[in-house]
Coordinates of C-alpha atoms in Angstrom, one line a residue:
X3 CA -13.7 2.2 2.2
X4 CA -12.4 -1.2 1.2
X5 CA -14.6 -3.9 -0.7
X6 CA -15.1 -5.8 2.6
X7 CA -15.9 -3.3 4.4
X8 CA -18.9 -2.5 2.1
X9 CA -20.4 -5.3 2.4
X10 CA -21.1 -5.1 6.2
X11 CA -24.6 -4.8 7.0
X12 CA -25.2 -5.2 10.9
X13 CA -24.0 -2.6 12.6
X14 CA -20.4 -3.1 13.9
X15 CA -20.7 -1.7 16.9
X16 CA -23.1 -4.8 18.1
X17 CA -20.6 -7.3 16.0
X18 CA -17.7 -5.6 18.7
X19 CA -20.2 -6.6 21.4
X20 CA -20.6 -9.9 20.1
X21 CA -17.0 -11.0 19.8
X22 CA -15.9 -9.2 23.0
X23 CA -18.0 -11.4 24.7
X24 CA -16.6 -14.8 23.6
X25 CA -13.0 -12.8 24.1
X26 CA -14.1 -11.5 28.0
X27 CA -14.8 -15.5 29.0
X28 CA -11.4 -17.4 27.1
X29 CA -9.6 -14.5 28.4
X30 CA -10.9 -15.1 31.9
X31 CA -11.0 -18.6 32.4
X32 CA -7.2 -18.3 32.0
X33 CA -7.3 -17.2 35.6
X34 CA -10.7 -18.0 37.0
X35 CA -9.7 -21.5 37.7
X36 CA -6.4 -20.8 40.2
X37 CA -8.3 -19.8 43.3
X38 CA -10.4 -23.0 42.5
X39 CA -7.7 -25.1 42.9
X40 CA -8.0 -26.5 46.5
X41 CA -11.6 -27.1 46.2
X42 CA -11.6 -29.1 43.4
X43 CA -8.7 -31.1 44.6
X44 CA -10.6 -32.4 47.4
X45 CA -13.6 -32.9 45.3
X46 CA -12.0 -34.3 42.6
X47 CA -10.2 -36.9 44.9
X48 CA -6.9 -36.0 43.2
X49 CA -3.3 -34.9 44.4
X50 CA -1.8 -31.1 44.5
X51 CA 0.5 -32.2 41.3
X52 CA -2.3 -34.1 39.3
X53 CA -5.2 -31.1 39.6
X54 CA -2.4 -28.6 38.2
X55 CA -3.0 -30.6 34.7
X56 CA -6.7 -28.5 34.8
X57 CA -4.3 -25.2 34.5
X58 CA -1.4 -27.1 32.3
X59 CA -4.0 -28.8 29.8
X60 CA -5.9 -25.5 29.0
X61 CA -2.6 -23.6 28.7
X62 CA -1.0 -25.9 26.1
X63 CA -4.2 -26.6 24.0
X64 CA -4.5 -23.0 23.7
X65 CA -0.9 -22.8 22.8
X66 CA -1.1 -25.1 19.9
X67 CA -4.1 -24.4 18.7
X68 CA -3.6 -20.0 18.3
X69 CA -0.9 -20.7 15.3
X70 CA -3.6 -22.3 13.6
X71 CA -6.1 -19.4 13.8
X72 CA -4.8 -17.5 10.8
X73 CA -5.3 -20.2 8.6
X74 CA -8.7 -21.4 9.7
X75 CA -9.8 -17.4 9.5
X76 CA -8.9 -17.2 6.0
X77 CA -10.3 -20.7 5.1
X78 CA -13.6 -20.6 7.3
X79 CA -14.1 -17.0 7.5
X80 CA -13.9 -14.7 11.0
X81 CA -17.8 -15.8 11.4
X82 CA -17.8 -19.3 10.8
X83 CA -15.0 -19.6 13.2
X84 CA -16.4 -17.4 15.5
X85 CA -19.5 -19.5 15.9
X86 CA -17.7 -22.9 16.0
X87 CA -15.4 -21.2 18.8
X88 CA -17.5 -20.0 20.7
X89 CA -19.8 -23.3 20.5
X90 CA -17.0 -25.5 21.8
X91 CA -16.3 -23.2 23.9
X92 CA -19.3 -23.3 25.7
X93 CA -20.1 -27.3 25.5
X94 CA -15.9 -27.6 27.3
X95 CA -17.4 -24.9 29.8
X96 CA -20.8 -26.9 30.5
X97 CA -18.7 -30.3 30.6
X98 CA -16.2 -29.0 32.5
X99 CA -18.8 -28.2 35.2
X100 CA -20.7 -31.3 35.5
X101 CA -16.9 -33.0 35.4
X102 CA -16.9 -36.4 37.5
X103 CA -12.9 -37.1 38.3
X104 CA -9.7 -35.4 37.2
X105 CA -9.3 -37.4 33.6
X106 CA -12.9 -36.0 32.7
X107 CA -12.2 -32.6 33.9
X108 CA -8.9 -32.3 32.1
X109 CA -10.9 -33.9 29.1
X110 CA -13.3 -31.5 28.8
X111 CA -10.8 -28.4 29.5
X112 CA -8.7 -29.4 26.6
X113 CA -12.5 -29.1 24.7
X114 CA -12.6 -25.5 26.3
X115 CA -9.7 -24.6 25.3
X116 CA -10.0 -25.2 21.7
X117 CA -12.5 -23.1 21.4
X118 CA -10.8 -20.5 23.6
X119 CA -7.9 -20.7 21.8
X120 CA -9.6 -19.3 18.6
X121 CA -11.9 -16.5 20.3
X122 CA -9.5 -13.9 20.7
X123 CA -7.7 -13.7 17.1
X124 CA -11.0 -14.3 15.8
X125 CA -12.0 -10.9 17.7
X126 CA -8.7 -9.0 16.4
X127 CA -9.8 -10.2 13.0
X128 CA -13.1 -8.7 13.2
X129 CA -12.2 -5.7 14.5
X130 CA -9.8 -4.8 11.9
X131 CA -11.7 -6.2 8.9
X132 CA -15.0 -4.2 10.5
X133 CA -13.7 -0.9 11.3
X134 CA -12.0 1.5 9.3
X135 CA -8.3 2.5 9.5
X136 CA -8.8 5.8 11.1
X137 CA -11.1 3.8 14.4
X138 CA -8.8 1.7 15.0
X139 CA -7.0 2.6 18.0
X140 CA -10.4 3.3 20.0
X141 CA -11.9 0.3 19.1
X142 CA -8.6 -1.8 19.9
X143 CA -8.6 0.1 23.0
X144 CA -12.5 -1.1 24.1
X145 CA -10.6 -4.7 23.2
X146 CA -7.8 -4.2 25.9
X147 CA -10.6 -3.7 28.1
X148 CA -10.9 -7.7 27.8
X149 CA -7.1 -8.5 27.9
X150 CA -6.2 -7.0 30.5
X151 CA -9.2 -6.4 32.7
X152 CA -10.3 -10.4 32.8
X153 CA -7.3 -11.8 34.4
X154 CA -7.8 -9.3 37.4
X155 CA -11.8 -10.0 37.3
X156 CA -10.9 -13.6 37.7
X157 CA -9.5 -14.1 41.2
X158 CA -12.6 -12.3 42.4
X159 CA -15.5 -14.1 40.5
X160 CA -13.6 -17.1 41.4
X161 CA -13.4 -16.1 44.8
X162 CA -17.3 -15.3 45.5
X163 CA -18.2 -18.7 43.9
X164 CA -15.7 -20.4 45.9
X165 CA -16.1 -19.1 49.4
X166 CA -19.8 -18.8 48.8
X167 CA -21.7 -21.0 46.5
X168 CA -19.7 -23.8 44.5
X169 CA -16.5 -24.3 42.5
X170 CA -18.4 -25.6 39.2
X171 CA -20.0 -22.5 38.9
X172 CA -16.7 -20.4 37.5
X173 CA -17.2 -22.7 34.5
X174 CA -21.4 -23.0 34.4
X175 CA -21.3 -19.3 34.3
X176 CA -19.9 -19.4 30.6
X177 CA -23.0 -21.2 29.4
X178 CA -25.4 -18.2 29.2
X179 CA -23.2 -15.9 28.0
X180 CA -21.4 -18.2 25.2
X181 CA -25.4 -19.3 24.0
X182 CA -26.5 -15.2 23.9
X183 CA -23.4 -14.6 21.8
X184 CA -24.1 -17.6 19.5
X185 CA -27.7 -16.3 19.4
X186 CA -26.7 -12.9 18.5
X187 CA -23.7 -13.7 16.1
X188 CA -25.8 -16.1 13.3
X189 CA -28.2 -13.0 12.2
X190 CA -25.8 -10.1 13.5
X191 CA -22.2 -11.1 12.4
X192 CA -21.2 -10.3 8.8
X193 CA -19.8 -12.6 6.2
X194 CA -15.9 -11.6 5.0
X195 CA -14.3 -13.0 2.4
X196 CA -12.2 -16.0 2.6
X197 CA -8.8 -17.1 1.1
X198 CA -10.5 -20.6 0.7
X199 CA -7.5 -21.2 -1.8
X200 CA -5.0 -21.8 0.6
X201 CA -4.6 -25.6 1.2
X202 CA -3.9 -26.7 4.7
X203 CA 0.1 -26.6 5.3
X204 CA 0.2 -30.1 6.9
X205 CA 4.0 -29.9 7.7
X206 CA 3.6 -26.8 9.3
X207 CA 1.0 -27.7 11.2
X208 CA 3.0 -30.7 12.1
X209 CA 5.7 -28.9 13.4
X210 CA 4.1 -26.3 15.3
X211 CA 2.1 -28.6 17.2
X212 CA 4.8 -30.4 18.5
X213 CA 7.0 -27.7 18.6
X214 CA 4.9 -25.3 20.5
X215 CA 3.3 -28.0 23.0
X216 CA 6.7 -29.1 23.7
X217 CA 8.2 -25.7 24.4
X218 CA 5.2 -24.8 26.9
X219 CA 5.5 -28.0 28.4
X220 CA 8.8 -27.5 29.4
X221 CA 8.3 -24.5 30.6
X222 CA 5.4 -25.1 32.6
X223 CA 7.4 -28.2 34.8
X224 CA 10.6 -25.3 35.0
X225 CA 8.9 -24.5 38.8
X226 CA 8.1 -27.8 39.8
X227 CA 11.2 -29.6 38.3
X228 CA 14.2 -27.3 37.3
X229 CA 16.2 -26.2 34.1
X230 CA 17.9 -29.2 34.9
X231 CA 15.5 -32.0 35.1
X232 CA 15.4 -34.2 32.3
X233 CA 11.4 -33.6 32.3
X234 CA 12.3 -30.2 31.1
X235 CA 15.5 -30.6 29.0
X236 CA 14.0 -33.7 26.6
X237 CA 11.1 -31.4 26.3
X238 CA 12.6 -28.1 25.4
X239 CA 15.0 -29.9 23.3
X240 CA 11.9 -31.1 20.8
X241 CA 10.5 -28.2 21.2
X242 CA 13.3 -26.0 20.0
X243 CA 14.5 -29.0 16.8
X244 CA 10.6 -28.9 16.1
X245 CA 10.2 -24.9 15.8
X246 CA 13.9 -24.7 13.9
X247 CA 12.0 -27.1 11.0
X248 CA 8.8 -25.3 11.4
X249 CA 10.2 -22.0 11.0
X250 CA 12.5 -23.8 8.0
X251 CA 8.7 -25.1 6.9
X252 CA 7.2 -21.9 6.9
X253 CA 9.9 -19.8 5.1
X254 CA 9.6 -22.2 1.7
X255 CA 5.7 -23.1 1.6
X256 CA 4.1 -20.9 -0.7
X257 CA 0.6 -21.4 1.7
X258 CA 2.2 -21.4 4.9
X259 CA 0.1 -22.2 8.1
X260 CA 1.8 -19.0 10.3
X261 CA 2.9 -16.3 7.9
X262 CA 6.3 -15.5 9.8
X263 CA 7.1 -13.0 6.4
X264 CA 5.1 -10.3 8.6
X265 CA 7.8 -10.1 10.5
X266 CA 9.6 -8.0 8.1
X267 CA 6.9 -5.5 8.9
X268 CA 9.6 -3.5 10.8
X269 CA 6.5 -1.6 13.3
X270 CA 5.1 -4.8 13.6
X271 CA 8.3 -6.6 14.9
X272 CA 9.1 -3.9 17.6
X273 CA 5.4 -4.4 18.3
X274 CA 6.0 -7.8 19.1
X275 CA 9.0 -7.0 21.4
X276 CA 7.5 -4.5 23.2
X277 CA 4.5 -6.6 23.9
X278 CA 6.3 -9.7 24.6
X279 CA 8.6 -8.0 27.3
X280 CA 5.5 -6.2 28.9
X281 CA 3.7 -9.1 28.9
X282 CA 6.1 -10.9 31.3
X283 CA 6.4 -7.4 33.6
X284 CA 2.6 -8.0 34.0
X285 CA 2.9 -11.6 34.9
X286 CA 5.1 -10.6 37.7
X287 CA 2.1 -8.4 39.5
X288 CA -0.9 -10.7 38.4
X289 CA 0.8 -13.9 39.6
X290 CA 2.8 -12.3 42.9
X291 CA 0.3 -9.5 44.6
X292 CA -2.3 -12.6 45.9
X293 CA 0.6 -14.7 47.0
X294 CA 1.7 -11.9 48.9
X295 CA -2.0 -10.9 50.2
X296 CA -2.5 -14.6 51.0
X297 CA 0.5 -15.9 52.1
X298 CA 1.8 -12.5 53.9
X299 CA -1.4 -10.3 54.8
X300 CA -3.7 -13.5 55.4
X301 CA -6.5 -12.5 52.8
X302 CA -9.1 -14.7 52.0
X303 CA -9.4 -15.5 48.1
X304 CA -12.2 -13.2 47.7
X305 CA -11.0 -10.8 49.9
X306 CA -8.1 -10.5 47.3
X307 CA -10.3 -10.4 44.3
X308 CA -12.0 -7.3 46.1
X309 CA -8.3 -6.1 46.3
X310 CA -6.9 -6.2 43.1
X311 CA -10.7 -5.5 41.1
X312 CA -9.6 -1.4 41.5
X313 CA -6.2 -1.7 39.4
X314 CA -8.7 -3.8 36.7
X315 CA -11.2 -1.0 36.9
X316 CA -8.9 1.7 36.4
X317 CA -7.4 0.1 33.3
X318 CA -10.2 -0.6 31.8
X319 CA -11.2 2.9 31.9
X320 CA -7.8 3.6 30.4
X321 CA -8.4 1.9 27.8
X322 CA -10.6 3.4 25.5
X323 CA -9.0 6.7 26.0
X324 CA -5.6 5.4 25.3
X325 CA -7.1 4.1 22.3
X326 CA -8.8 7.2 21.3
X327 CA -5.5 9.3 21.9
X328 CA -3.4 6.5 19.6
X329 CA -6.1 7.5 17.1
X330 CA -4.4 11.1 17.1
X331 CA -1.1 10.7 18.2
X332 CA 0.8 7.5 17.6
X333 CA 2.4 4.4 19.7
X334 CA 5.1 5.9 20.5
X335 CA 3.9 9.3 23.1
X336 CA 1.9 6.5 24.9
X337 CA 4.3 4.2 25.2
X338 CA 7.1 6.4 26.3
X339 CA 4.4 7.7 29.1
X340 CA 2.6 4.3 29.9
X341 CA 6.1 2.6 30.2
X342 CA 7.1 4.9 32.2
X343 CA 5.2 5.4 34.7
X344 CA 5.1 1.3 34.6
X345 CA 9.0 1.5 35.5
X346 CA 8.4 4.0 38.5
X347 CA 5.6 1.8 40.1
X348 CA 7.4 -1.3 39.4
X349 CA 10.0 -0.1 41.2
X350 CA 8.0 1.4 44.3
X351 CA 7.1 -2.5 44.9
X352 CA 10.9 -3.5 45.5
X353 CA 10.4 -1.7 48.7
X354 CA 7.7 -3.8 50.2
X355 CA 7.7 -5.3 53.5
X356 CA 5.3 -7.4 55.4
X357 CA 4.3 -4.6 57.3
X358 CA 3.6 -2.5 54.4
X359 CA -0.1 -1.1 54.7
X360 CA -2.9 -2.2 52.1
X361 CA -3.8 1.1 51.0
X362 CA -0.1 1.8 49.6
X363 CA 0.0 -1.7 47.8
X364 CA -3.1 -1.0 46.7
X365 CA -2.6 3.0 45.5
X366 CA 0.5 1.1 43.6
X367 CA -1.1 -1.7 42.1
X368 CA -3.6 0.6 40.3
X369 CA -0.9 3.1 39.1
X370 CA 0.8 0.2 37.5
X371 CA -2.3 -1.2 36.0
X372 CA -3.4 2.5 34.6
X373 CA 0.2 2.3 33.2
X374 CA -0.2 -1.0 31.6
X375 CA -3.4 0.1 30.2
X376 CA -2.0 3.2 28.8
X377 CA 0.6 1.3 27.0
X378 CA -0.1 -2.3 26.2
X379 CA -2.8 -1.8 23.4
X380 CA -1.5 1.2 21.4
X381 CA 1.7 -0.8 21.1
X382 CA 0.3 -3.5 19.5
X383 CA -2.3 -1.7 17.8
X384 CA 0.3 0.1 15.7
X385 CA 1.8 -3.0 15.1
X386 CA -1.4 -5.1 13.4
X387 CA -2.1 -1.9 12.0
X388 CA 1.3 -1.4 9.5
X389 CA 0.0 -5.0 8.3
X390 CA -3.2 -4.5 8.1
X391 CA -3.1 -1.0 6.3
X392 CA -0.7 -2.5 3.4
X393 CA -3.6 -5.8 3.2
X394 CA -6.5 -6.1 5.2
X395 CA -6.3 -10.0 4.4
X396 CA -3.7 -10.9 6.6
X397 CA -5.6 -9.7 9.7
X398 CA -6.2 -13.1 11.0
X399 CA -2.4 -13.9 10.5
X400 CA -1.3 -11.1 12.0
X401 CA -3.4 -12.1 14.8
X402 CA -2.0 -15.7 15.0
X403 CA 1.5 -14.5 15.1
X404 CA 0.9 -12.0 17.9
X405 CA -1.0 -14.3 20.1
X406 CA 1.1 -17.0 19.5
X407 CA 4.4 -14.6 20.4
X408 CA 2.8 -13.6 23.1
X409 CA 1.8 -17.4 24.7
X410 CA 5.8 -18.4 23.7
X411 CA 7.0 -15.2 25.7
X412 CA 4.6 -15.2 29.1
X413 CA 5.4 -19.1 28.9
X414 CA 9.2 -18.3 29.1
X415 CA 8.9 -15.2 31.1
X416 CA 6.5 -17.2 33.7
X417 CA 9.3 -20.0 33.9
X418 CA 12.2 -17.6 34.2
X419 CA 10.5 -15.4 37.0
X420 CA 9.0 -18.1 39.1
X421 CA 12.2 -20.0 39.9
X422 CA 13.7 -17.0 39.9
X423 CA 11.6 -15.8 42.6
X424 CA 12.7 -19.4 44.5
X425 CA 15.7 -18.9 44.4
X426 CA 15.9 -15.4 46.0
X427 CA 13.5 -16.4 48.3
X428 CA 16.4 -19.4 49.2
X429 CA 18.6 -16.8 49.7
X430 CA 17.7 -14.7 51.3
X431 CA 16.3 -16.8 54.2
X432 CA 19.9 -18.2 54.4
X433 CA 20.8 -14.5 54.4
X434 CA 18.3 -13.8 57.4
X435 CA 19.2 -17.1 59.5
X436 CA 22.6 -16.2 59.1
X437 CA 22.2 -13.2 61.6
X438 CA 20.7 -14.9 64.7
X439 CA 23.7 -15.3 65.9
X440 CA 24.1 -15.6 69.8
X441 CA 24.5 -11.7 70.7
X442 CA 22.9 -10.7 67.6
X443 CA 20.0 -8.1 67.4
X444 CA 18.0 -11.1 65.9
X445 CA 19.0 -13.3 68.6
X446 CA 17.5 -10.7 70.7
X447 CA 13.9 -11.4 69.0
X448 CA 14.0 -15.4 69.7
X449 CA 14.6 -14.2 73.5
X450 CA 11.4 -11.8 73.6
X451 CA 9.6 -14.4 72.2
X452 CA 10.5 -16.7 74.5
X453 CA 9.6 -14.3 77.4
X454 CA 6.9 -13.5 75.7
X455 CA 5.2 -17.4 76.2
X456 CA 6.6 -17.9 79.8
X457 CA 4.8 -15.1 80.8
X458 CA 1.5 -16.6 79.3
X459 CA 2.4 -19.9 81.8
X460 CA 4.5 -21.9 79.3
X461 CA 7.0 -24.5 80.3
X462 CA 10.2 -23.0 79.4
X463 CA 10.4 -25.9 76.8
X464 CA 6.9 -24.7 75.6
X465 CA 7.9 -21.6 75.0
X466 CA 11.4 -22.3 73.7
X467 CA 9.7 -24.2 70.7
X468 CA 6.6 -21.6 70.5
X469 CA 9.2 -19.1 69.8
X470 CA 11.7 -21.1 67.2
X471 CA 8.3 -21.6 65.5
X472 CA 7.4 -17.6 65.6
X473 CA 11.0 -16.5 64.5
X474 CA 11.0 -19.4 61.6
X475 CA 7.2 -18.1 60.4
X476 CA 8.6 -14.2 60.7
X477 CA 11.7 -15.3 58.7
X478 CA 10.0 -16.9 55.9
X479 CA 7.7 -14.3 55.6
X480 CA 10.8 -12.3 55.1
X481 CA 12.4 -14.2 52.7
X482 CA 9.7 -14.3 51.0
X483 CA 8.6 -10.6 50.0
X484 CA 13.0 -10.0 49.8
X485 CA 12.2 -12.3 46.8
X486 CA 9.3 -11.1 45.6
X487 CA 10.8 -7.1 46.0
X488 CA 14.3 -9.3 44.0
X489 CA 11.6 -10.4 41.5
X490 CA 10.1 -7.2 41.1
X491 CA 13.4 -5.3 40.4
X492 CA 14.1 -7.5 37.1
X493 CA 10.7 -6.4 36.2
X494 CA 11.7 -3.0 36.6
X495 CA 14.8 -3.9 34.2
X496 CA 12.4 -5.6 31.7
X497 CA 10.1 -2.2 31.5
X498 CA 13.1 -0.3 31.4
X499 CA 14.3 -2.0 27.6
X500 CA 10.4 -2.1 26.9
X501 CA 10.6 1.8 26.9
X502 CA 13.9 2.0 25.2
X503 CA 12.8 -0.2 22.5
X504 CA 9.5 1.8 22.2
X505 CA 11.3 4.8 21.3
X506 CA 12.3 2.8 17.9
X507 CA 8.5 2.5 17.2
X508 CA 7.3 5.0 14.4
X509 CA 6.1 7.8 16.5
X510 CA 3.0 9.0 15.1
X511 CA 1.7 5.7 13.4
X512 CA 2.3 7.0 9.6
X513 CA 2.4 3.2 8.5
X514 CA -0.9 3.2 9.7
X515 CA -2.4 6.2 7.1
X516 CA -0.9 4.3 4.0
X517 CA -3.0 2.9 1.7
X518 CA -4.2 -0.5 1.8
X519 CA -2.3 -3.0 -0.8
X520 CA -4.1 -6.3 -2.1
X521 CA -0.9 -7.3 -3.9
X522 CA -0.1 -10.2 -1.6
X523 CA 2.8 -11.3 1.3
X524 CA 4.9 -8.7 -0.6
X525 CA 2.6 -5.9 0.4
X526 CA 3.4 -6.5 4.4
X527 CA 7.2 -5.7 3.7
X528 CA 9.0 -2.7 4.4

């Protein structure tokens, strides 16, 4: 047993509960607000391009502020932090419900998602500085319960509010909660020692805040605005200069703000690869499946929720004994199994159609969670864990550099996919409007139609333009889940080099059983 792990006295089971809590709510307000969209345009009194700043101002707060989390752990301590994170938190979440217009709203989202920001390395932090080396993988699997089973849980809670009571309430319903965990954190959470020594690297911070606000900006307005847009290119342009001097920054400062030296942790590096690629292959289902049950099926936003909640279910149950089995066996026999069976599901969704039934979308949507859920926290579990085992000081820096790899990577893998998806959508509806040519099977459906509405009485002009208007709807529907299936086969490619590259992780976690090291950055390198 370490030093700071003798001086816990509450029990750490209840200090899990604690900081899952604050994690569960950031975590979910990353995708509670989406299906709230509409509604609080109208009540907002705003436009369909202004209201997407209440999704774009969370998103890049967040993004600047998680490279920052490492530092304030080791200068505030994982409680301190905790409690002024989940505080601001809360007061951005109370604001943000009694909101006015759009410039208070994205005001007082920016507030929430400072404290958001800082929840969820705060939780890593405790989690590894709590529990002991050889509890790891269960305890980081009861974690993935929150990463990956909130964004599903959104749409749904989101949903019943919406269609049922009011918009306000998907933030008002943080209040409670954040106030029980602040009541429960002051007497329950334990004090761990600081590195109060390290002075605030102001260049680095600096840099990273413009450098990591540009980047996601740009990649945000990629849907909206192109690659090509000057928007986009000015943006990723300062981004890029600004991370090149950052990185420069953080290389030659004793003190550095992000300690990018972990990255010679070779585990921990694949880690991050693994988890990066994965993390855009989940984007893909999260963002597509209600577009297709809306858009396609006709679901209602709750009636979606109810859809994908199953899939959430089953990988939170996943979880914990994915993180028990790491416990035994390694990354790597999890990975290769999780990963794969994410590449065979993945790949069972190129094959949709609009016709396809809601039980097999369904039956594949929770195979591919369950996969995900197998996979996604032992991977980056061993990869904390090979820094964490040589110095358990640099848990909140570890921390800071996966989340903030991670936002970088779903930021660029969101902007890649989504015009992606455009475009083959584009395509292939020139593709489908190419073969209604007179004499053509498809020709033959804009007839049908057309007999179709004279028989109802139509004017043959009537039912001329009724059927155009069927045959247009039936061929963007097309086009549209030809896309999605195109969209769905580079996610199969991405899993595909996630389990190759897996196979270079360590395969029963051995850098996990050394011996902890206090002798500094040194101690994190291979």
């Amino acid at each position: 047993m370490t030093s700071a792990q003798a001086q816990h006295r509450s029990s750490p089971y209840l200090q899990l509960i604690i900081v899952l809590m604050g994690t569960f709510m950031a975590v979910l307000d990353t995708s509670v607000v989406n299906v709230a969209i509409p509604k609080m345009e109208v009540a907002l009194n705003t436009n369909t391009s202004d209201i997407q700043w209440v999704l774009t101002g969370y998103m890049l707060v967040t993004g600047v502020i998680v490279p920052t989390s490492g530092w304030l752990i080791d200068t505030l301590g994982p409680k301190r932090l905790f409690l002024f994170s989940i505080a601001v938190f809360t007061l951005g979440s109370a604001l943000c419900g009694v909101a006015w217009n759009l410039p208070s709203m994205i005001f007082f989202r920016i507030i929430q998602g400072v404290g958001g920001g800082l929840l969820q390395p705060v939780a890593q932090t405790v989690i590894y500085r709590t529990f002991p080396p050889q509890r790891i993988g269960s305890i980081m699997g009861v974690f993935g319960i929150t990463i990956m089973g909130a964004p599903a849980f959104g749409p749904l809670l989101s949903g019943y509010f919406v269609e049922y009571s009011s918009w306000r309430w998907i933030f008002f319903v943080n209040v409670p909660i954040g106030i029980l965990a602040l009541i429960l954190a002051v007497p329950y959470m334990d004090e761990l020692p600081t590195s109060s020594s390290f002075k605030l690297d102001v260049w680095g911070l600096t840099f990273s805040t413009i450098g990591f606000f540009s980047l996601l900006y740009g990649f945000n307005n990629v849907p909206d605005h192109g690659w090509g847009s000057t928007q986009v290119r000015v943006a990723l342009a300062i981004g890029t200069i600004a991370i090149l001097f950052f990185v420069i920054t953080e290389l030659r400062t004793k003190n550095p703000l992000l300690q990018l030296r972990l990255l010679t942790t070779y585990t921990y590096s694949m880690s991050l690869i693994v988890v990066s690629i994965l993390s855009v292959a989940l984007f893909v289902g999260i963002f597509l499946m209600p577009l297709y049950l809306q858009n396609i099926r006709g679901y209602s936003a709750l009636r979606t929720g109810l859809f994908v909640t199953p899939g959430a279910l089953a990988s939170a149950l996943v979880m914990p004994i994915s993180g028990r089995l790491f416990d035994k066996l390694g990354a790597r026999p999890l990975g290769l199994l999780g990963i794969g069976v994410l590449v065979i599901s993945t790949y069972a969704f190129t094959f949709l159609t609009p016709e396809s039934t809601g039980a097999h979308i369904q039956f594949l949507y929770i195979v591919r969670s369950v996969a995900m859920g197998i996979a996604m926290m032992p991977i980056m579990t061993a990869g904390t864990t090979a820094v964490v085992a040589k110095n358990p000081m640099f848990a909140g820096q570890a921390a800071a550099l996966t989340n903030t790899i991670r936002n970088v990577a779903s930021g660029l893998g969101t902007a890649i996919m989504t015009v992606y998806m455009t475009k083959r959508e584009t395509v292939r509806e020139a593709e489908l409007a190419s073969q209604y040519d007179p004499g053509s099977p498809r020709a033959m459906e804009l007839s049908q139609a057309s007999a179709h509405y004279l028989a109802q009485g139509m004017s043959p002009a009537e039912a001329h333009a009724h059927a155009v208007m069927q045959v247009a709807q039936n061929l963007q529907a097309n086009a549209f889940v030809l896309g999605m299936n195109d969209t769905f086969m580079v996610s199969t490619l991405l899993a595909i080099a996630a389990w190759i590259a897996v196979m270079f992780i360590y395969p029963f976690g051995k850098s996990a059983q050394r011996r902890p090291s206090h002798s500094g950055v040194s101690a994190v390198m291979d």
